Amino acid sequence: MKEQLSSLKKEFEAQLKHASSLLQLEELEQTIFGRKMGAFTTLAKQMKDVANDQKKTIGELMNTVRTKIATELEDKRALLQREEMKKIVETESIDVTQPQLPKEEHGHIHPMAQVEMELSELFRSMGFMVLDGPELESDYFNFEALHIPLSHPARDSQDTFFIKDHPEWVMRTHTSPVQVRAMREHGAPLRAVVPGRVFRNEATDGSHEHTFAQLEGLVIDTDISIADLIGVMKGLLSGILKRDVEVRLRPGFFPFVEPGFELDMRCQVCDGAGCGACKHSGWVEMIPCGLVHPEVLIAGGIDPDVYSGFAFGLGSMRLVMQKYGIEDIRHFQSGDLRFLQQF
Ligand code: PHE
């Protein structure tokens, strides 16, 4: 046993000298300590055959040899690692003349979408459902069900895009068609908001776009009053603008509400002094609204003798313009990065 151990050690040391890479070193380690075939492992297994009076000395010798071999392996490993590092540093150099790689660019959420998400969150916290509706809408839901018959002059102010060969379809001119859709689907009582895109045949300018965004709101319950309407509108505006806002109501006509209002807000750009954004009046028209017309409740399958409600149609692009002081509505869809990168 003693001879076997010393020849193993000699053999190991001879091979250790030749190991010139980490890989070779690992292979050598396997031939010694490998679990199945390792030379040392095999010897250790023979310990059980050693005569009892020899066991102690042989055991101690084995330990010494094992420790010695393991230490030598480690020393050599450290040496080889240092050498390999040196080689890498020598062969790889930094080319200071190489042009910088373009910086990876990350997009971000469009300011309109950001505010829409914030609004949805705000309304969810007040117990509203957030609903969706089709952008290509039927003439019925867009006009008829909202108490705007074919001959009604209110259709003039909402001229839109029609689909060739389908006079019964329109690109929705407002989010209000979802009012009747929601009533039919969810019944009363009801609290819902509907953010979305709407379309009109507009001669575009700084405050008019052919495609813009609204957020419709609808509340139906047994004891709804104008005070509820004003409360929710104020909560909505101050929640988004993160400050107290002053509002006023003016009468406004919309065939699907009775009475109808225009809710104005003190101009946030000039604080009421008068500026371009508020057409020098100190007030901006923010939220058309009113109490839901009984005919509309009926179209939605709701009994107007039991329930009443209020509805509003926030011009959400206008709100974003007020929030950030944006002077031209056409920026939103221009795709101009100089505009978008500011948010
Ligand atoms: N849908 C109307 C518009 O786009 C706004 C509105 C909504 C008015 C709800 C009253 C109630 O002009």
CSV table of C-alpha atoms and ligand atoms in Angstrom, one decimal:
chain,number,residue,atom,x,y,z
A,1,MET,CA,0.0,0.0,0.0
A,2,LYS,CA,2.8,2.4,1.0
A,3,GLU,CA,4.6,1.8,-2.3
A,4,GLN,CA,1.5,2.2,-4.3
A,5,LEU,CA,0.8,5.5,-2.6
A,6,SER,CA,4.3,6.9,-3.2
A,7,SER,CA,4.3,5.8,-6.9
A,8,LEU,CA,0.9,7.4,-7.3
A,9,LYS,CA,2.3,10.6,-5.9
A,10,LYS,CA,5.4,10.5,-8.1
A,11,GLU,CA,3.3,9.8,-11.2
A,12,PHE,CA,1.0,12.7,-10.2
A,13,GLU,CA,3.8,15.1,-9.8
A,14,ALA,CA,5.3,14.1,-13.2
A,15,GLN,CA,2.0,14.7,-14.9
A,16,LEU,CA,1.4,18.0,-13.0
A,17,LYS,CA,4.5,19.4,-14.6
A,18,HIS,CA,3.1,18.8,-18.1
A,19,ALA,CA,-0.4,20.1,-17.4
A,20,SER,CA,-0.3,23.4,-19.3
A,21,SER,CA,-4.0,24.3,-19.4
A,22,LEU,CA,-6.9,24.4,-17.0
A,23,LEU,CA,-8.6,21.7,-19.0
A,24,GLN,CA,-5.6,19.4,-18.7
A,25,LEU,CA,-5.5,20.1,-15.0
A,26,GLU,CA,-9.1,19.1,-14.6
A,27,GLU,CA,-8.5,15.9,-16.5
A,28,LEU,CA,-5.5,15.1,-14.2
A,29,GLU,CA,-7.7,15.7,-11.2
A,30,GLN,CA,-10.2,13.2,-12.5
A,31,THR,CA,-7.6,10.5,-13.0
A,32,ILE,CA,-6.6,10.9,-9.3
A,33,PHE,CA,-9.8,11.7,-7.5
A,34,GLY,CA,-12.5,10.7,-10.0
A,35,ARG,CA,-15.3,8.9,-8.1
A,36,LYS,CA,-15.2,5.7,-10.1
A,37,MET,CA,-11.8,5.3,-11.7
A,38,GLY,CA,-9.7,7.7,-9.8
A,39,ALA,CA,-6.3,6.2,-8.8
A,40,PHE,CA,-6.5,7.6,-5.3
A,41,THR,CA,-10.2,6.6,-4.9
A,42,THR,CA,-9.4,3.1,-5.9
A,43,LEU,CA,-6.6,2.9,-3.3
A,44,ALA,CA,-8.9,4.3,-0.6
A,45,LYS,CA,-11.4,1.6,-1.3
A,46,GLN,CA,-8.7,-1.0,-0.5
A,47,MET,CA,-8.3,0.4,3.0
A,48,LYS,CA,-10.7,-2.2,4.3
A,49,ASP,CA,-8.3,-5.0,3.3
A,50,VAL,CA,-5.4,-3.5,5.3
A,51,ALA,CA,-4.4,-5.5,8.4
A,52,ASN,CA,-5.9,-3.9,11.6
A,53,ASP,CA,-2.5,-3.0,13.2
A,54,GLN,CA,-1.5,-1.2,10.0
A,55,LYS,CA,-4.7,0.7,9.5
A,56,LYS,CA,-3.7,3.8,11.6
A,57,THR,CA,-0.3,4.4,9.9
A,58,ILE,CA,-1.7,3.7,6.4
A,59,GLY,CA,-4.7,5.9,7.0
A,60,GLU,CA,-2.5,8.8,8.2
A,61,LEU,CA,-0.3,8.4,5.2
A,62,MET,CA,-3.2,8.5,2.9
A,63,ASN,CA,-4.5,11.7,4.4
A,64,THR,CA,-1.1,13.3,4.0
A,65,VAL,CA,-0.8,12.3,0.4
A,66,ARG,CA,-4.3,13.4,-0.4
A,67,THR,CA,-3.8,16.8,1.2
A,68,LYS,CA,-0.5,17.3,-0.6
A,69,ILE,CA,-1.9,16.4,-4.0
A,70,ALA,CA,-4.9,18.6,-3.4
A,71,THR,CA,-2.8,21.6,-2.4
A,72,GLU,CA,-0.5,21.1,-5.4
A,73,LEU,CA,-3.5,20.9,-7.7
A,74,GLU,CA,-4.9,24.2,-6.3
A,75,ASP,CA,-1.5,26.0,-6.6
A,76,LYS,CA,-1.2,24.9,-10.2
A,77,ARG,CA,-4.8,26.0,-10.9
A,78,ALA,CA,-4.1,29.5,-9.5
A,79,LEU,CA,-1.0,29.7,-11.6
A,80,LEU,CA,-2.7,28.6,-14.8
A,81,GLN,CA,-5.6,31.0,-14.2
A,82,ARG,CA,-3.2,33.9,-13.8
A,83,GLU,CA,-1.5,32.9,-17.0
A,84,GLU,CA,-4.7,32.7,-19.0
A,85,MET,CA,-5.8,36.1,-17.8
A,86,LYS,CA,-2.5,37.5,-18.8
A,87,LYS,CA,-2.9,36.0,-22.3
A,88,ILE,CA,-6.4,37.6,-22.6
A,89,VAL,CA,-5.2,41.0,-21.6
A,90,GLU,CA,-2.2,40.8,-24.0
A,91,THR,CA,-4.2,39.6,-27.0
A,92,GLU,CA,-7.4,41.7,-26.5
A,93,SER,CA,-6.9,45.4,-26.8
A,94,ILE,CA,-9.3,48.4,-26.8
A,95,ASP,CA,-9.6,50.2,-30.1
A,96,VAL,CA,-10.1,53.8,-29.1
A,97,THR,CA,-10.8,54.8,-32.7
A,98,GLN,CA,-13.9,52.6,-33.0
A,99,PRO,CA,-17.0,54.8,-33.4
A,100,GLN,CA,-19.5,54.6,-30.5
A,101,LEU,CA,-22.3,52.1,-31.0
A,102,PRO,CA,-25.7,53.8,-31.2
A,103,LYS,CA,-27.4,54.0,-27.8
A,104,GLU,CA,-30.3,51.6,-27.4
A,105,GLU,CA,-33.5,53.6,-27.5
A,106,HIS,CA,-36.5,52.8,-25.3
A,107,GLY,CA,-40.0,54.1,-26.3
A,108,HIS,CA,-42.5,55.2,-23.7
A,109,ILE,CA,-46.2,55.6,-23.4
A,110,HIS,CA,-47.9,58.4,-25.5
A,111,PRO,CA,-49.1,61.3,-23.3
A,112,MET,CA,-52.6,60.7,-24.4
A,113,ALA,CA,-52.5,57.0,-23.4
A,114,GLN,CA,-50.8,57.9,-20.1
A,115,VAL,CA,-53.7,60.3,-19.2
A,116,GLU,CA,-56.3,57.8,-20.4
A,117,MET,CA,-54.8,55.1,-18.1
A,118,GLU,CA,-54.7,57.6,-15.2
A,119,LEU,CA,-58.4,58.5,-15.8
A,120,SER,CA,-59.4,54.9,-16.0
A,121,GLU,CA,-57.6,54.2,-12.7
A,122,LEU,CA,-59.2,57.3,-11.1
A,123,PHE,CA,-62.7,56.2,-12.1
A,124,ARG,CA,-62.1,52.5,-11.1
A,125,SER,CA,-61.3,53.8,-7.6
A,126,MET,CA,-64.7,55.5,-7.6
A,127,GLY,CA,-66.5,52.3,-8.5
A,128,PHE,CA,-66.9,52.8,-12.2
A,129,MET,CA,-66.5,50.1,-14.9
A,130,VAL,CA,-64.2,50.9,-17.7
A,131,LEU,CA,-65.9,49.9,-21.0
A,132,ASP,CA,-65.0,49.8,-24.6
A,133,GLY,CA,-67.1,50.2,-27.8
A,134,PRO,CA,-66.7,49.9,-31.6
A,135,GLU,CA,-65.1,52.8,-33.5
A,136,LEU,CA,-67.1,51.8,-36.6
A,137,GLU,CA,-70.6,52.2,-35.2
A,138,SER,CA,-74.1,51.8,-36.5
A,139,ASP,CA,-76.0,55.0,-37.3
A,140,TYR,CA,-78.6,53.7,-34.8
A,141,PHE,CA,-76.3,53.8,-31.7
A,142,ASN,CA,-74.4,56.9,-32.8
A,143,PHE,CA,-77.4,59.0,-33.5
A,144,GLU,CA,-80.9,57.4,-33.5
A,145,ALA,CA,-80.8,55.8,-30.0
A,146,LEU,CA,-79.4,59.1,-28.7
A,147,HIS,CA,-82.5,61.0,-29.8
A,148,ILE,CA,-80.9,62.4,-32.9
A,149,PRO,CA,-83.1,61.3,-35.8
A,150,LEU,CA,-82.0,61.5,-39.4
A,151,SER,CA,-83.5,64.9,-40.0
A,152,HIS,CA,-82.1,66.5,-36.8
A,153,PRO,CA,-79.8,69.5,-37.3
A,154,ALA,CA,-77.6,68.2,-34.5
A,155,ARG,CA,-76.2,65.8,-37.1
A,156,ASP,CA,-74.6,68.8,-38.9
A,157,SER,CA,-72.2,69.5,-36.1
A,158,GLN,CA,-71.1,65.9,-36.1
A,159,ASP,CA,-70.4,65.3,-39.7
A,160,THR,CA,-68.2,62.2,-40.0
A,161,PHE,CA,-66.8,59.5,-42.2
A,162,PHE,CA,-69.2,57.0,-43.8
A,163,ILE,CA,-68.4,53.7,-45.2
A,164,LYS,CA,-69.0,53.3,-48.9
A,165,ASP,CA,-72.0,51.2,-49.7
A,166,HIS,CA,-73.0,51.0,-46.0
A,167,PRO,CA,-75.0,54.1,-45.1
A,168,GLU,CA,-76.0,52.4,-41.9
A,169,TRP,CA,-72.4,52.6,-40.6
A,170,VAL,CA,-70.4,55.6,-39.4
A,171,MET,CA,-67.1,56.2,-37.8
A,172,ARG,CA,-68.4,57.2,-34.4
A,173,THR,CA,-68.6,60.9,-33.8
A,174,HIS,CA,-68.5,60.6,-30.0
A,175,THR,CA,-68.2,57.9,-27.3
A,176,SER,CA,-71.9,58.5,-26.4
A,177,PRO,CA,-73.2,55.4,-28.4
A,178,VAL,CA,-71.7,53.3,-25.7
A,179,GLN,CA,-74.2,54.8,-23.3
A,180,VAL,CA,-77.1,52.8,-24.7
A,181,ARG,CA,-74.9,49.8,-25.4
A,182,ALA,CA,-73.9,49.8,-21.7
A,183,MET,CA,-77.4,50.2,-20.4
A,184,ARG,CA,-78.6,47.2,-22.5
A,185,GLU,CA,-75.7,45.1,-21.4
A,186,HIS,CA,-75.5,46.0,-17.7
A,187,GLY,CA,-78.8,47.5,-16.8
A,188,ALA,CA,-79.3,49.8,-13.8
A,189,PRO,CA,-77.8,50.9,-11.5
A,190,LEU,CA,-74.7,51.7,-13.6
A,191,ARG,CA,-71.4,53.5,-13.3
A,192,ALA,CA,-69.2,53.4,-16.4
A,193,VAL,CA,-66.6,55.3,-18.3
A,194,VAL,CA,-65.6,54.8,-21.9
A,195,PRO,CA,-62.3,56.1,-23.1
A,196,GLY,CA,-61.8,56.1,-26.9
A,197,ARG,CA,-61.2,57.6,-30.3
A,198,VAL,CA,-63.8,59.5,-32.2
A,199,PHE,CA,-63.9,60.9,-35.7
A,200,ARG,CA,-65.3,64.0,-37.4
A,201,ASN,CA,-65.1,65.5,-40.8
A,202,GLU,CA,-63.3,68.7,-39.6
A,203,ALA,CA,-61.3,71.4,-41.3
A,204,THR,CA,-58.4,70.9,-38.9
A,205,ASP,CA,-56.7,73.7,-37.0
A,206,GLY,CA,-54.9,74.2,-33.6
A,207,SER,CA,-58.0,73.0,-31.7
A,208,HIS,CA,-59.7,70.7,-34.1
A,209,GLU,CA,-58.7,67.3,-35.3
A,210,HIS,CA,-60.5,64.7,-37.5
A,211,THR,CA,-59.5,62.0,-35.0
A,212,PHE,CA,-59.6,62.8,-31.3
A,213,ALA,CA,-60.2,61.3,-27.9
A,214,GLN,CA,-63.1,61.4,-25.5
A,215,LEU,CA,-63.9,59.9,-22.2
A,216,GLU,CA,-67.6,59.2,-21.8
A,217,GLY,CA,-69.1,58.9,-18.4
A,218,LEU,CA,-72.5,57.5,-17.4
A,219,VAL,CA,-74.1,57.1,-13.9
A,220,ILE,CA,-77.6,55.7,-13.5
A,221,ASP,CA,-79.2,55.3,-10.2
A,222,THR,CA,-82.4,56.1,-8.3
A,223,ASP,CA,-81.5,59.5,-6.8
A,224,ILE,CA,-79.3,61.3,-9.2
A,225,SER,CA,-79.1,65.1,-9.2
A,226,ILE,CA,-77.0,67.8,-10.8
A,227,ALA,CA,-75.0,68.1,-7.5
A,228,ASP,CA,-73.7,64.5,-8.1
A,229,LEU,CA,-72.7,65.5,-11.6
A,230,ILE,CA,-70.8,68.6,-10.5
A,231,GLY,CA,-69.1,66.6,-7.7
A,232,VAL,CA,-67.8,63.9,-10.0
A,233,MET,CA,-66.7,66.5,-12.6
A,234,LYS,CA,-64.7,68.4,-10.0
A,235,GLY,CA,-63.1,65.2,-8.7
A,236,LEU,CA,-62.2,64.2,-12.2
A,237,LEU,CA,-60.5,67.5,-13.1
A,238,SER,CA,-58.6,68.0,-9.9
A,239,GLY,CA,-57.6,64.3,-9.8
A,240,ILE,CA,-55.9,64.6,-13.2
A,241,LEU,CA,-54.5,68.2,-12.8
A,242,LYS,CA,-53.5,67.5,-9.2
A,243,ARG,CA,-54.8,70.8,-8.0
A,244,ASP,CA,-58.1,72.4,-7.0
A,245,VAL,CA,-60.0,73.7,-10.0
A,246,GLU,CA,-62.8,76.2,-10.3
A,247,VAL,CA,-65.7,75.2,-12.6
A,248,ARG,CA,-68.9,76.8,-13.9
A,249,LEU,CA,-72.0,75.4,-15.7
A,250,ARG,CA,-73.6,77.0,-18.7
A,251,PRO,CA,-76.6,75.7,-20.5
A,252,GLY,CA,-75.7,73.5,-23.5
A,253,PHE,CA,-77.8,71.6,-26.0
A,254,PHE,CA,-77.4,68.0,-26.7
A,255,PRO,CA,-80.4,66.0,-27.8
A,256,PHE,CA,-79.6,63.1,-25.4
A,257,VAL,CA,-79.5,65.0,-22.2
A,258,GLU,CA,-82.1,67.2,-20.5
A,259,PRO,CA,-81.1,69.6,-19.0
A,260,GLY,CA,-77.7,69.8,-20.8
A,261,PHE,CA,-74.7,71.8,-19.8
A,262,GLU,CA,-71.2,72.9,-20.8
A,263,LEU,CA,-68.9,72.7,-17.8
A,264,ASP,CA,-66.1,75.2,-18.1
A,265,MET,CA,-62.9,75.2,-16.1
A,266,ARG,CA,-60.8,78.2,-15.1
A,267,CYS,CA,-58.0,78.3,-17.6
A,268,GLN,CA,-54.9,76.5,-16.2
A,269,VAL,CA,-52.5,78.2,-18.6
A,270,CYS,CA,-53.2,81.8,-17.6
A,271,ASP,CA,-55.1,81.2,-14.3
A,272,GLY,CA,-58.1,83.1,-15.6
A,273,ALA,CA,-56.3,86.2,-16.8
A,274,GLY,CA,-57.0,85.5,-20.4
A,275,CYS,CA,-54.7,83.9,-23.0
A,276,GLY,CA,-54.6,82.2,-26.4
A,277,ALA,CA,-55.6,78.8,-24.9
A,278,CYS,CA,-58.9,80.1,-23.5
A,279,LYS,CA,-59.6,82.6,-26.3
A,280,HIS,CA,-59.0,85.4,-23.8
A,281,SER,CA,-62.1,84.5,-21.8
A,282,GLY,CA,-60.3,83.0,-18.7
A,283,TRP,CA,-62.5,79.8,-19.1
A,284,VAL,CA,-62.1,76.7,-21.1
A,285,GLU,CA,-65.0,74.5,-22.2
A,286,MET,CA,-64.0,71.2,-20.8
A,287,ILE,CA,-67.0,68.8,-20.2
A,288,PRO,CA,-70.3,68.8,-22.0
A,289,CYS,CA,-72.7,67.0,-19.7
A,290,GLY,CA,-76.3,66.7,-18.5
A,291,LEU,CA,-79.0,64.5,-17.1
A,292,VAL,CA,-79.8,61.5,-19.3
A,293,HIS,CA,-82.8,62.1,-21.5
A,294,PRO,CA,-85.8,59.7,-20.6
A,295,GLU,CA,-85.9,58.6,-24.3
A,296,VAL,CA,-82.3,57.4,-24.1
A,297,LEU,CA,-83.1,55.5,-20.9
A,298,ILE,CA,-86.0,53.8,-22.7
A,299,ALA,CA,-83.7,53.0,-25.7
A,300,GLY,CA,-81.4,51.3,-23.1
A,301,GLY,CA,-84.2,49.3,-21.6
A,302,ILE,CA,-84.3,51.3,-18.3
A,303,ASP,CA,-87.5,52.6,-16.7
A,304,PRO,CA,-87.2,56.5,-16.6
A,305,ASP,CA,-89.9,56.5,-13.8
A,306,VAL,CA,-87.6,54.6,-11.5
A,307,TYR,CA,-84.1,55.7,-12.6
A,308,SER,CA,-82.4,58.8,-13.7
A,309,GLY,CA,-78.8,59.5,-14.5
A,310,PHE,CA,-76.1,61.9,-15.7
A,311,ALA,CA,-73.7,61.6,-18.6
A,312,PHE,CA,-70.6,63.5,-19.7
A,313,GLY,CA,-68.3,63.5,-22.6
A,314,LEU,CA,-64.9,64.8,-21.6
A,315,GLY,CA,-62.7,66.0,-24.4
A,316,SER,CA,-59.6,64.1,-23.1
A,317,MET,CA,-57.2,65.6,-25.6
A,318,ARG,CA,-58.2,69.1,-24.4
A,319,LEU,CA,-57.6,68.0,-20.9
A,320,VAL,CA,-54.1,66.8,-21.7
A,321,MET,CA,-53.4,70.1,-23.5
A,322,GLN,CA,-54.4,72.0,-20.4
A,323,LYS,CA,-52.4,69.7,-18.1
A,324,TYR,CA,-49.2,70.2,-20.1
A,325,GLY,CA,-49.8,73.6,-21.7
A,326,ILE,CA,-49.8,72.1,-25.3
A,327,GLU,CA,-50.9,74.7,-27.8
A,328,ASP,CA,-51.8,72.7,-30.8
A,329,ILE,CA,-54.0,69.5,-30.9
A,330,ARG,CA,-52.3,68.3,-34.1
A,331,HIS,CA,-49.1,67.5,-32.2
A,332,PHE,CA,-50.7,64.4,-30.7
A,333,GLN,CA,-50.9,62.5,-34.0
A,334,SER,CA,-48.0,64.2,-35.8
A,335,GLY,CA,-45.5,61.4,-34.8
A,336,ASP,CA,-43.0,64.2,-34.2
A,337,LEU,CA,-40.4,62.8,-31.7
A,338,ARG,CA,-39.4,66.3,-30.6
A,339,PHE,CA,-42.9,66.6,-29.2
A,340,LEU,CA,-43.3,63.1,-27.8
A,341,GLN,CA,-39.9,63.0,-26.1
A,342,GLN,CA,-41.0,65.7,-23.7
A,343,PHE,CA,-43.4,63.4,-21.8
B,1,PHE,N1,-71.2,63.3,-27.0
B,1,PHE,C1,-71.2,64.8,-26.9
B,1,PHE,C2,-70.3,65.3,-28.0
B,1,PHE,O1,-69.4,64.7,-28.4
B,1,PHE,C3,-70.8,65.2,-25.5
B,1,PHE,C4,-71.8,64.8,-24.4
B,1,PHE,C5,-71.6,63.6,-23.8
B,1,PHE,C6,-72.7,65.7,-24.0
B,1,PHE,C7,-72.5,63.3,-22.8
B,1,PHE,C8,-73.6,65.4,-23.0
B,1,PHE,C9,-73.5,64.2,-22.4
B,1,PHE,O2,-70.4,66.5,-28.3
